[in-house]
Coordinates of C-alpha atoms in Angstrom, one line a residue:
M1 CA -0.5 0.2 0.4
K2 CA 1.6 3.7 -0.9
L3 CA 1.8 6.0 1.6
S4 CA -0.5 8.5 0.7
N5 CA -3.4 6.0 1.0
Y6 CA -2.5 6.3 4.6
I7 CA -2.0 10.3 4.7
I8 CA -5.3 11.3 2.7
P9 CA -7.8 10.0 5.3
T10 CA -5.5 10.5 8.1
L11 CA -6.0 14.8 7.0
L12 CA -9.9 14.4 6.3
L13 CA -10.0 13.2 10.1
L14 CA -8.4 16.5 10.7
A15 CA -10.9 18.1 9.3
V16 CA -13.3 16.2 10.4
A17 CA -12.2 17.8 13.9
V18 CA -11.4 20.6 13.1
V19 CA -14.9 21.2 12.3
S20 CA -16.5 19.8 15.0
C21 CA -14.7 22.4 17.2
E22 CA -16.3 25.2 15.6
L23 CA -18.8 24.1 16.0
R24 CA -19.2 23.5 20.0
D25 CA -22.3 24.9 20.8
D26 CA -21.1 27.7 23.7
G27 CA -24.1 29.2 24.4
N28 CA -25.8 33.3 23.8
R29 CA -22.9 36.1 23.4
V30 CA -23.6 39.5 24.3
A31 CA -24.5 42.0 21.6
D32 CA -24.8 45.5 23.4
I33 CA -25.2 46.9 26.7
T34 CA -26.5 50.5 28.1
L35 CA -27.3 52.1 31.4
E36 CA -30.6 53.4 31.9
Q37 CA -29.2 56.3 34.0
T38 CA -26.7 58.1 31.3
S39 CA -26.5 60.9 33.8
A40 CA -26.6 61.1 36.9
T41 CA -25.7 63.9 40.2
L42 CA -25.5 62.2 44.5
E43 CA -24.3 65.0 46.7
I44 CA -20.2 63.7 48.8
G45 CA -21.2 60.4 50.8
E46 CA -23.9 59.1 49.0
N47 CA -25.3 56.0 46.9
L48 CA -26.3 55.3 43.8
Q49 CA -27.1 52.4 41.3
L50 CA -26.6 52.6 37.9
S51 CA -28.6 49.4 36.0
A52 CA -27.1 48.4 33.1
V53 CA -28.9 46.3 30.6
L54 CA -27.4 43.6 28.4
T55 CA -29.0 43.0 24.8
P56 CA -30.4 40.1 24.9
A57 CA -31.9 39.2 27.2
D58 CA -30.4 36.1 28.1
V59 CA -27.3 36.4 27.6
T60 CA -24.8 33.3 28.8
N61 CA -22.0 35.9 30.5
P62 CA -23.7 38.6 32.2
N63 CA -20.7 40.0 34.2
I64 CA -19.8 43.4 33.9
I65 CA -17.4 45.2 34.5
W66 CA -17.4 48.1 36.7
S67 CA -14.4 51.5 36.7
S68 CA -15.0 55.4 37.6
S69 CA -12.5 57.5 35.4
N70 CA -11.5 59.5 38.8
V71 CA -11.7 57.4 41.5
D72 CA -11.5 61.0 44.0
V73 CA -14.3 61.8 42.6
A74 CA -16.8 59.0 42.8
T75 CA -15.7 54.9 43.3
V76 CA -18.1 52.1 41.6
S77 CA -18.7 48.7 42.5
D78 CA -21.1 46.3 41.0
G79 CA -22.1 49.4 39.6
I80 CA -23.1 51.3 43.4
V81 CA -21.4 54.7 42.3
T82 CA -20.5 56.2 45.9
G83 CA -19.5 60.3 46.1
V84 CA -16.7 61.2 47.5
S85 CA -15.9 65.1 46.0
E86 CA -16.8 67.5 44.3
G87 CA -16.1 67.1 41.1
T88 CA -17.0 64.8 37.9
T89 CA -16.0 61.4 36.6
T90 CA -17.4 58.6 34.1
I91 CA -18.6 55.6 35.3
T92 CA -18.2 53.0 32.6
A93 CA -19.6 49.2 32.3
T94 CA -17.8 47.1 30.4
T95 CA -19.7 43.4 29.2
Q96 CA -16.9 41.1 30.1
D97 CA -17.9 39.2 27.0
G98 CA -16.7 40.6 23.7
G99 CA -15.5 44.4 25.4
H100 CA -19.0 46.0 25.1
I101 CA -18.8 49.2 27.0
A102 CA -21.5 52.3 28.1
T103 CA -21.5 55.0 30.7
S104 CA -22.3 57.4 33.1
A105 CA -21.3 60.8 33.6
V106 CA -21.8 61.7 37.0
T107 CA -21.2 64.8 39.2
V108 CA -20.4 64.0 42.9
R109 CA -21.6 68.2 44.6
A110 CA -21.0 68.8 48.8
T111 CA -23.4 67.7 50.6
A112 CA -26.1 69.2 51.3
P113 CA -27.3 70.7 55.6
P114 CA -29.2 68.2 56.9
P115 CA -32.9 70.9 57.5
T116 CA -33.5 71.6 60.3
D117 CA -36.5 71.6 61.9
P118 CA -38.7 75.6 62.0
D119 CA -38.4 76.8 66.1
P120 CA -41.2 75.0 67.0
A121 CA -44.2 77.4 68.5
I122 CA -43.5 79.1 72.0
P123 CA -47.0 78.5 74.1
V124 CA -48.2 81.6 76.0
T125 CA -48.2 81.1 79.8
G126 CA -50.4 84.2 80.9
V127 CA -51.0 88.0 80.3
T128 CA -50.0 91.2 82.2
V129 CA -52.8 94.5 80.9
S130 CA -51.1 97.6 82.8
P131 CA -52.0 99.8 84.1
T132 CA -54.8 97.6 85.9
I133 CA -56.5 100.2 87.5
A134 CA -57.6 104.0 85.8
E135 CA -60.2 107.6 86.5
L136 CA -61.3 109.2 83.6
A137 CA -63.5 111.8 83.1
I138 CA -66.5 112.1 80.5
G139 CA -64.8 112.0 76.8
G140 CA -61.0 111.1 78.4
T141 CA -58.6 108.2 76.6
Q142 CA -56.6 106.2 78.6
Q143 CA -54.2 103.7 76.6
L144 CA -54.1 99.6 78.0
T145 CA -50.5 97.9 77.2
A146 CA -51.1 93.9 77.3
T147 CA -47.6 92.2 77.9
V148 CA -47.4 88.6 76.7
L149 CA -45.5 86.0 78.8
P150 CA -43.6 84.7 77.7
S151 CA -41.9 87.4 76.1
N152 CA -41.4 85.0 73.2
A153 CA -43.8 83.4 73.1
T154 CA -44.9 83.1 68.9
N155 CA -48.2 84.2 69.3
Q156 CA -48.8 87.8 70.5
T157 CA -51.9 88.4 68.9
V158 CA -54.5 89.4 71.7
T159 CA -58.4 90.8 71.8
W160 CA -59.7 93.5 73.7
E161 CA -63.8 93.7 75.3
S162 CA -65.4 96.2 77.5
N163 CA -68.6 94.7 80.4
D164 CA -69.7 98.3 79.3
N165 CA -69.6 100.7 76.7
S166 CA -72.9 102.4 78.1
I167 CA -69.9 104.2 80.2
A168 CA -65.9 102.9 78.4
T169 CA -65.5 101.1 75.5
V170 CA -62.2 99.8 73.7
D171 CA -60.6 99.9 70.3
N172 CA -58.4 96.8 69.0
D173 CA -55.1 98.5 70.1
G174 CA -56.6 98.8 74.0
L175 CA -57.3 102.7 73.8
V176 CA -60.6 102.6 75.8
T177 CA -62.3 105.9 75.7
A178 CA -65.2 107.3 78.9
V179 CA -68.5 107.8 77.4
A180 CA -70.5 108.4 80.8
E181 CA -70.4 108.5 84.5
G182 CA -69.3 104.7 86.2
S183 CA -67.0 101.7 86.2
A184 CA -65.9 99.3 83.4
T185 CA -64.0 96.1 83.5
I186 CA -62.1 96.0 80.2
T187 CA -60.7 92.7 80.0
V188 CA -57.7 91.4 77.7
T189 CA -57.3 87.7 76.2
T190 CA -54.8 86.4 74.4
V191 CA -55.9 84.1 71.1
D192 CA -53.0 81.5 71.9
G193 CA -54.6 79.5 75.5
G194 CA -57.2 82.0 76.4
Y195 CA -55.5 83.8 79.5
T196 CA -57.0 87.2 80.8
A197 CA -56.2 90.1 82.6
T198 CA -58.8 93.2 83.7
S199 CA -58.1 96.8 83.8
A200 CA -60.7 98.8 86.3
I201 CA -62.0 102.0 84.4
T202 CA -63.6 103.9 86.9
V203 CA -65.0 107.6 84.5
T204 CA -65.1 110.7 86.4
P205 CA -68.0 113.4 85.2
I206 CA -66.7 116.6 84.3
S207 CA -66.5 118.5 87.2
V208 CA -67.9 122.3 86.9
T209 CA -65.4 125.5 87.8
G210 CA -67.7 128.1 87.3
V211 CA -70.3 130.2 86.0
T212 CA -71.0 133.1 84.0
L213 CA -74.1 135.1 83.9
Y214 CA -74.6 137.9 80.7
P215 CA -75.6 140.3 81.1
P216 CA -74.0 141.1 84.3
T217 CA -76.0 144.1 84.5
A218 CA -79.2 145.5 83.1
T219 CA -82.1 148.9 82.8
L220 CA -85.9 147.0 81.9
L221 CA -88.5 148.6 81.8
L222 CA -91.3 148.0 84.7
N223 CA -93.7 145.2 83.7
N224 CA -90.9 143.8 80.6
R225 CA -89.2 141.1 80.7
M226 CA -85.4 140.0 79.8
Q227 CA -83.2 136.3 79.4
L228 CA -80.3 136.5 81.5
I229 CA -77.7 133.7 80.1
A230 CA -75.7 131.6 82.1
I231 CA -72.2 129.6 81.3
V232 CA -71.2 127.0 83.1
L233 CA -68.0 126.1 83.0
P234 CA -66.7 124.4 81.3
T235 CA -69.3 124.2 78.9
N236 CA -68.9 120.4 78.7
A237 CA -69.2 120.3 82.2
T238 CA -71.2 116.7 83.4
N239 CA -73.8 118.8 85.6
Q240 CA -75.5 121.5 83.3
N241 CA -78.1 122.2 86.0
V242 CA -78.4 126.2 87.6
T243 CA -80.8 127.6 90.3
W244 CA -82.0 130.9 90.3
S245 CA -82.9 133.4 93.0
S246 CA -84.0 137.3 93.0
S247 CA -82.5 139.5 95.7
D248 CA -86.0 141.1 96.0
N249 CA -88.9 139.9 94.5
A250 CA -90.9 142.3 94.9
I251 CA -88.6 144.6 92.4
A252 CA -88.0 141.8 90.3
T253 CA -88.7 137.8 89.7
V254 CA -86.7 134.6 87.9
N255 CA -87.6 131.7 87.2
S256 CA -85.7 128.9 86.4
N257 CA -84.8 129.4 82.6
G258 CA -83.1 132.7 84.0
L259 CA -86.2 134.9 82.6
V260 CA -86.5 138.2 84.6
T261 CA -89.7 140.1 85.2
A262 CA -89.8 143.7 86.1
V263 CA -92.6 144.3 89.5
A264 CA -91.6 147.0 90.3
L265 CA -89.4 150.6 90.6
G266 CA -85.8 150.1 92.6
S267 CA -82.8 147.1 92.1
A268 CA -82.1 143.9 92.5
T269 CA -79.6 141.2 92.1
I270 CA -80.6 138.4 90.0
T271 CA -78.2 135.2 91.1
V272 CA -77.6 131.7 89.0
M273 CA -75.7 129.0 91.3
T274 CA -74.6 125.6 89.5
E275 CA -75.5 122.6 91.6
D276 CA -72.3 121.3 91.2
G277 CA -70.2 122.9 93.0
G278 CA -72.7 125.8 94.3
Y279 CA -70.3 128.7 91.8
T280 CA -72.0 131.8 91.8
A281 CA -72.6 134.7 89.2
T282 CA -74.9 137.5 89.7
S283 CA -76.4 140.5 87.0
V284 CA -77.9 143.7 88.8
I285 CA -81.3 144.6 87.2
T286 CA -82.9 148.2 87.5
M287 CA -86.1 148.4 87.1
S288 CA -87.2 151.7 85.3
M289 CA -90.3 153.6 84.3
P290 CA -90.8 154.5 80.7
I291 CA -90.3 158.2 80.6
G292 CA -93.5 160.4 80.7
C293 CA -95.1 157.0 82.3
N294 CA -96.2 158.1 85.5
D295 CA -99.3 156.5 87.8
N296 CA -100.7 159.4 87.4
T297 CA -100.7 159.8 83.7
P298 CA -103.8 159.3 82.0
S299 CA -102.2 157.9 78.9
W300 CA -101.5 154.6 81.0
G301 CA -105.4 153.9 81.0
A302 CA -106.8 151.4 83.3
S303 CA -107.8 147.8 83.4
L304 CA -107.2 145.0 80.3
G305 CA -109.6 142.8 81.4
T306 CA -109.6 139.4 79.9
V307 CA -106.8 140.1 76.5
S308 CA -106.8 137.5 74.2
F309 CA -103.6 136.6 72.7
Y310 CA -102.6 135.1 69.0
T311 CA -106.4 135.0 68.1
N312 CA -106.4 134.7 64.1
E313 CA -103.0 133.0 62.5
T314 CA -99.0 134.2 62.8
W315 CA -97.2 135.4 60.5
T316 CA -93.8 133.4 59.2
I317 CA -91.1 135.0 57.1
T318 CA -87.6 133.9 57.0
R319 CA -84.9 135.2 53.9
N320 CA -81.7 137.2 54.6
D321 CA -81.0 135.3 57.0
I322 CA -83.6 136.8 59.8
T323 CA -86.5 134.4 60.7
Q324 CA -89.8 136.2 62.4
T325 CA -92.3 134.5 63.5
W326 CA -95.5 137.4 64.5
S327 CA -98.1 137.3 66.7
D328 CA -102.5 138.4 65.2
A329 CA -103.1 141.7 66.9
V330 CA -103.3 140.9 70.5
T331 CA -107.3 142.0 71.8
A332 CA -108.6 142.9 75.3
S333 CA -112.3 143.2 76.3
G334 CA -113.5 144.8 78.9
C335 CA -110.8 147.5 79.3
Q336 CA -111.5 150.9 80.0
K337 CA -108.7 153.3 79.9
T338 CA -109.0 156.7 79.9
T339 CA -106.7 158.0 77.5
F340 CA -109.1 157.5 73.9
T341 CA -112.8 158.4 76.9
A342 CA -113.1 161.9 74.1
S343 CA -114.4 160.2 71.1
T344 CA -117.4 157.4 70.8
A345 CA -116.2 155.3 68.4
V346 CA -112.8 154.0 70.9
A347 CA -114.6 154.4 74.2
T348 CA -114.2 150.7 75.0
C349 CA -110.0 150.4 73.5
R350 CA -111.7 148.5 70.5
S351 CA -110.6 150.5 66.8
N352 CA -113.5 149.1 64.8
P353 CA -115.7 146.1 65.8
D354 CA -114.9 144.5 62.4
F355 CA -110.8 145.2 62.8
P356 CA -109.2 142.3 65.3
G357 CA -107.1 144.2 68.4
D358 CA -107.2 147.3 70.8
L359 CA -105.2 149.8 70.0
F360 CA -103.2 150.6 73.5
S361 CA -101.5 153.5 74.7
W362 CA -97.6 153.0 74.5
C363 CA -97.1 152.9 78.9
A364 CA -99.7 150.2 78.8
V365 CA -97.4 148.6 76.2
V366 CA -94.9 148.5 78.1
R367 CA -96.5 148.4 81.5
F368 CA -99.4 145.2 80.8
A369 CA -95.8 143.5 78.1
D370 CA -95.5 140.6 79.8
Q371 CA -99.8 140.0 79.9
L372 CA -99.8 140.8 76.4
C373 CA -96.9 139.5 75.7
P374 CA -96.6 136.2 76.8
Y375 CA -93.2 134.1 77.5
P376 CA -91.5 133.4 74.4
W377 CA -93.3 136.2 72.7
R378 CA -92.3 139.7 73.1
V379 CA -93.0 143.3 72.4
P380 CA -90.9 144.3 69.1
T381 CA -88.1 146.1 69.2
N382 CA -87.2 149.6 67.1
N383 CA -84.4 146.3 65.5
D384 CA -87.2 143.9 64.9
F385 CA -89.3 147.1 62.5
R386 CA -85.9 147.1 60.9
D387 CA -85.2 143.3 60.7
L388 CA -88.5 142.8 58.8
D389 CA -88.3 145.5 56.5
I390 CA -84.9 144.3 55.3
A391 CA -86.7 140.4 55.3
L392 CA -89.1 142.1 53.4
G393 CA -86.3 143.3 50.6
G394 CA -85.8 146.6 51.9
N395 CA -83.7 148.1 53.3
G396 CA -84.6 148.6 56.6
F397 CA -85.9 152.6 56.0
G398 CA -88.6 151.4 54.0
S399 CA -88.1 150.9 50.2
P400 CA -89.9 150.6 46.6
A401 CA -88.3 147.2 47.6
T402 CA -90.7 146.1 50.3
V403 CA -94.0 148.0 49.0
A404 CA -94.4 145.3 46.1
R405 CA -93.6 142.7 48.9
V406 CA -95.4 142.8 50.8
N407 CA -98.4 143.4 48.3
N408 CA -97.4 140.0 46.3
E409 CA -96.8 138.3 49.5
Y410 CA -97.9 139.4 52.7
I411 CA -100.8 141.6 52.9
E412 CA -103.4 139.3 52.7
R413 CA -102.3 137.6 56.1
W414 CA -101.3 140.5 57.7
G415 CA -104.7 140.3 59.1
G416 CA -106.6 142.5 60.8
A417 CA -103.6 145.2 60.0
F418 CA -105.9 147.4 59.4
G419 CA -107.5 149.4 62.6
G420 CA -106.1 152.3 62.1
W421 CA -105.1 154.6 64.9
T422 CA -105.4 157.6 67.7
G423 CA -104.9 160.7 69.8
M424 CA -105.8 161.0 72.8
G425 CA -109.0 163.2 73.1
Q426 CA -109.2 162.4 68.9
G427 CA -111.6 160.3 67.2
L428 CA -110.1 156.4 64.6
T429 CA -107.7 158.5 61.7
Q430 CA -106.8 156.3 58.8
Q431 CA -109.3 153.2 59.8
G432 CA -109.0 150.6 57.0
F433 CA -105.9 152.0 55.4
F434 CA -103.2 152.2 57.9
G435 CA -102.3 150.0 60.6
T436 CA -98.8 150.9 63.1
Y437 CA -98.1 149.0 65.5
W438 CA -95.9 150.0 69.3
S439 CA -92.2 148.8 69.9
Q440 CA -91.0 148.6 73.3
S441 CA -88.4 150.9 72.1
Q442 CA -88.9 154.6 73.0
H443 CA -88.0 157.7 71.2
E444 CA -85.1 159.5 71.6
S445 CA -87.1 163.1 72.3
G446 CA -88.6 161.7 75.6
M447 CA -92.1 162.0 74.8
H448 CA -92.8 159.2 71.4
A449 CA -92.0 155.9 70.9
R450 CA -90.7 154.4 67.4
T451 CA -93.9 151.9 65.7
L452 CA -94.1 150.2 62.8
V453 CA -96.3 151.1 60.4
I454 CA -98.4 149.1 57.2
G455 CA -100.9 150.4 54.7
T456 CA -102.9 148.4 52.7
D457 CA -100.9 149.7 49.6
G458 CA -98.0 147.6 50.8
S459 CA -96.4 150.5 52.9
I460 CA -94.2 149.6 55.1
A461 CA -92.4 152.4 57.3
P462 CA -90.8 150.7 60.5
Q463 CA -88.9 153.9 62.0
M464 CA -92.2 156.0 62.1
S465 CA -92.1 157.7 66.1
N466 CA -95.9 158.7 67.9
T467 CA -96.7 160.8 70.9
M468 CA -97.1 158.1 73.9
S469 CA -100.2 158.8 74.6
T470 CA -100.4 157.4 70.8
G471 CA -103.7 154.6 70.7
S472 CA -102.3 152.2 68.1
T473 CA -102.1 148.2 67.5
L474 CA -99.7 145.9 69.7
R475 CA -98.4 142.6 67.8
C476 CA -95.6 140.1 69.2
V477 CA -92.9 138.6 68.2
R478 CA -91.0 136.1 68.7

C-alpha cells in the first residue's frame, strides 16, 4: 500500500475534528450594553445604583466590569456609585463577554446641610395689662398695654373687650374712651390659650369750675321781661344744672330758666348758682319807669280786662338770614282805658268791631307787656321792625322794593292790620288804610316811641314815631 493511501484519510479526519470544534455550543453571546442612567448627580457620601441592560437579555455571560475615570470624585462597585468629593467622573460598564461598554457621567456635589426643623411654637403662659386701674373724665382716653407671657411666645395676638360700652369703650389696640359716669372692666384675652387680664376703669363727671352770667347789669322797663344767659364752665361740664334767685322778688322775679320780670321800681340782684360746686354769678337789674309814664298819667290806661293773644294766626317770614314770627293783633275785652274816652268810637278801646285788635297807649304796652305778650313772645323792638323790612326785601328804612314784597306775598295774611290809630281826645284816624304797631323802644325825644306803619297799599315804614299817648295796635314777635 502506498503512503498516500494513509495520509489522505488522516487529513480528512483532522478536518472533521476541526469543524467539529468550531461548531461547539457556547450559549448566547453579549451583543450590546446600555445604562439606564447616562448621567447622574449625587452628594458626597451618597450612593447611587446604576442599572445596566444587556442585549440580548438572556446572555450566557452577564458579568460586567465597572470602573470610574476619577476615583477621587466617585468610586463604583457592582454598579453602586459612591460620591467621594466634589467634581465629575465617568462611570464605565464593560461586559466580560465581548468587551462592550456603556458610560454614565456622574457629578458629585457638596453634601447639603440636613434640613433643620423650624423653631417649635412657644406657647403663651399668661398675660398682664397696664395700668390695672385708671380714672377718666367723660370724653377722656387711656391707652392700655398688654404684655403676653413669655415675651418670646410665638402668638402675641390679643383681643380687647369692655363689659359696659355705655360707660367705657375699648378699640382693637387697647385705647379706652370714657363715655359716661360709672365703672367698667376692660378685659384683654390672648388668642393662644385664652389667658386674661383686666383693668378697672372709673369714669368721673367733668366738674364745674365756674359760671358766668350775661348781661352783668341791665335796665328793664316796668313789667317787661329779660332773658339772662348763664354759661356753666367748662362748657362740657357734666352737670349743667343751675338755680336762680332774686334778692328782692318785690322788685324783680326770675323763673327757673333765668327769665327776669320787672315788678316794681328799684334794683334787684339776680343770682345763678351751679348745682355742682355751688359757683355763683350775679346780674344787677334796675327797673325803671318809661320816660313820660307814671301812675298819674292818663295814658297809662286802666284794667286790660281779658287779654286774647294769638286770636287768628301767626305770620312768619324767613329771608336774608332773618326769621321772625309775628302774632295776630292782641285783643283786650272789657278794657276801660281813660286815654281815649273823648271819642265814642273808641270808648271801649276797640278801634272797630270789624277789625280785631285794640288800641293801646305806649305806656300801657310797656306797663302790661308780660300780659300782652306771654313768654316767649315779646313786645317788638325797633330793631325787630327794621329786620322785618329787610326780610321783606327793603333796606330797613322802607323802600319801593318792600312795597312790592308786602303786596305780592304777605299783605293778605296780615289780618287785622288796618285798624287805624287815634290821638288822645281824637277820633279814629285812617281806619282801614293804615295799621300802626308799638315797639318797646322809646324815641330819643323822650315823649315819643318807635312804631311800625304798614298800609293797605303795601307800604312799610319801620322807624316812625308817635307820642306815647297815641292809640296804636300791638303785635308780639318771637
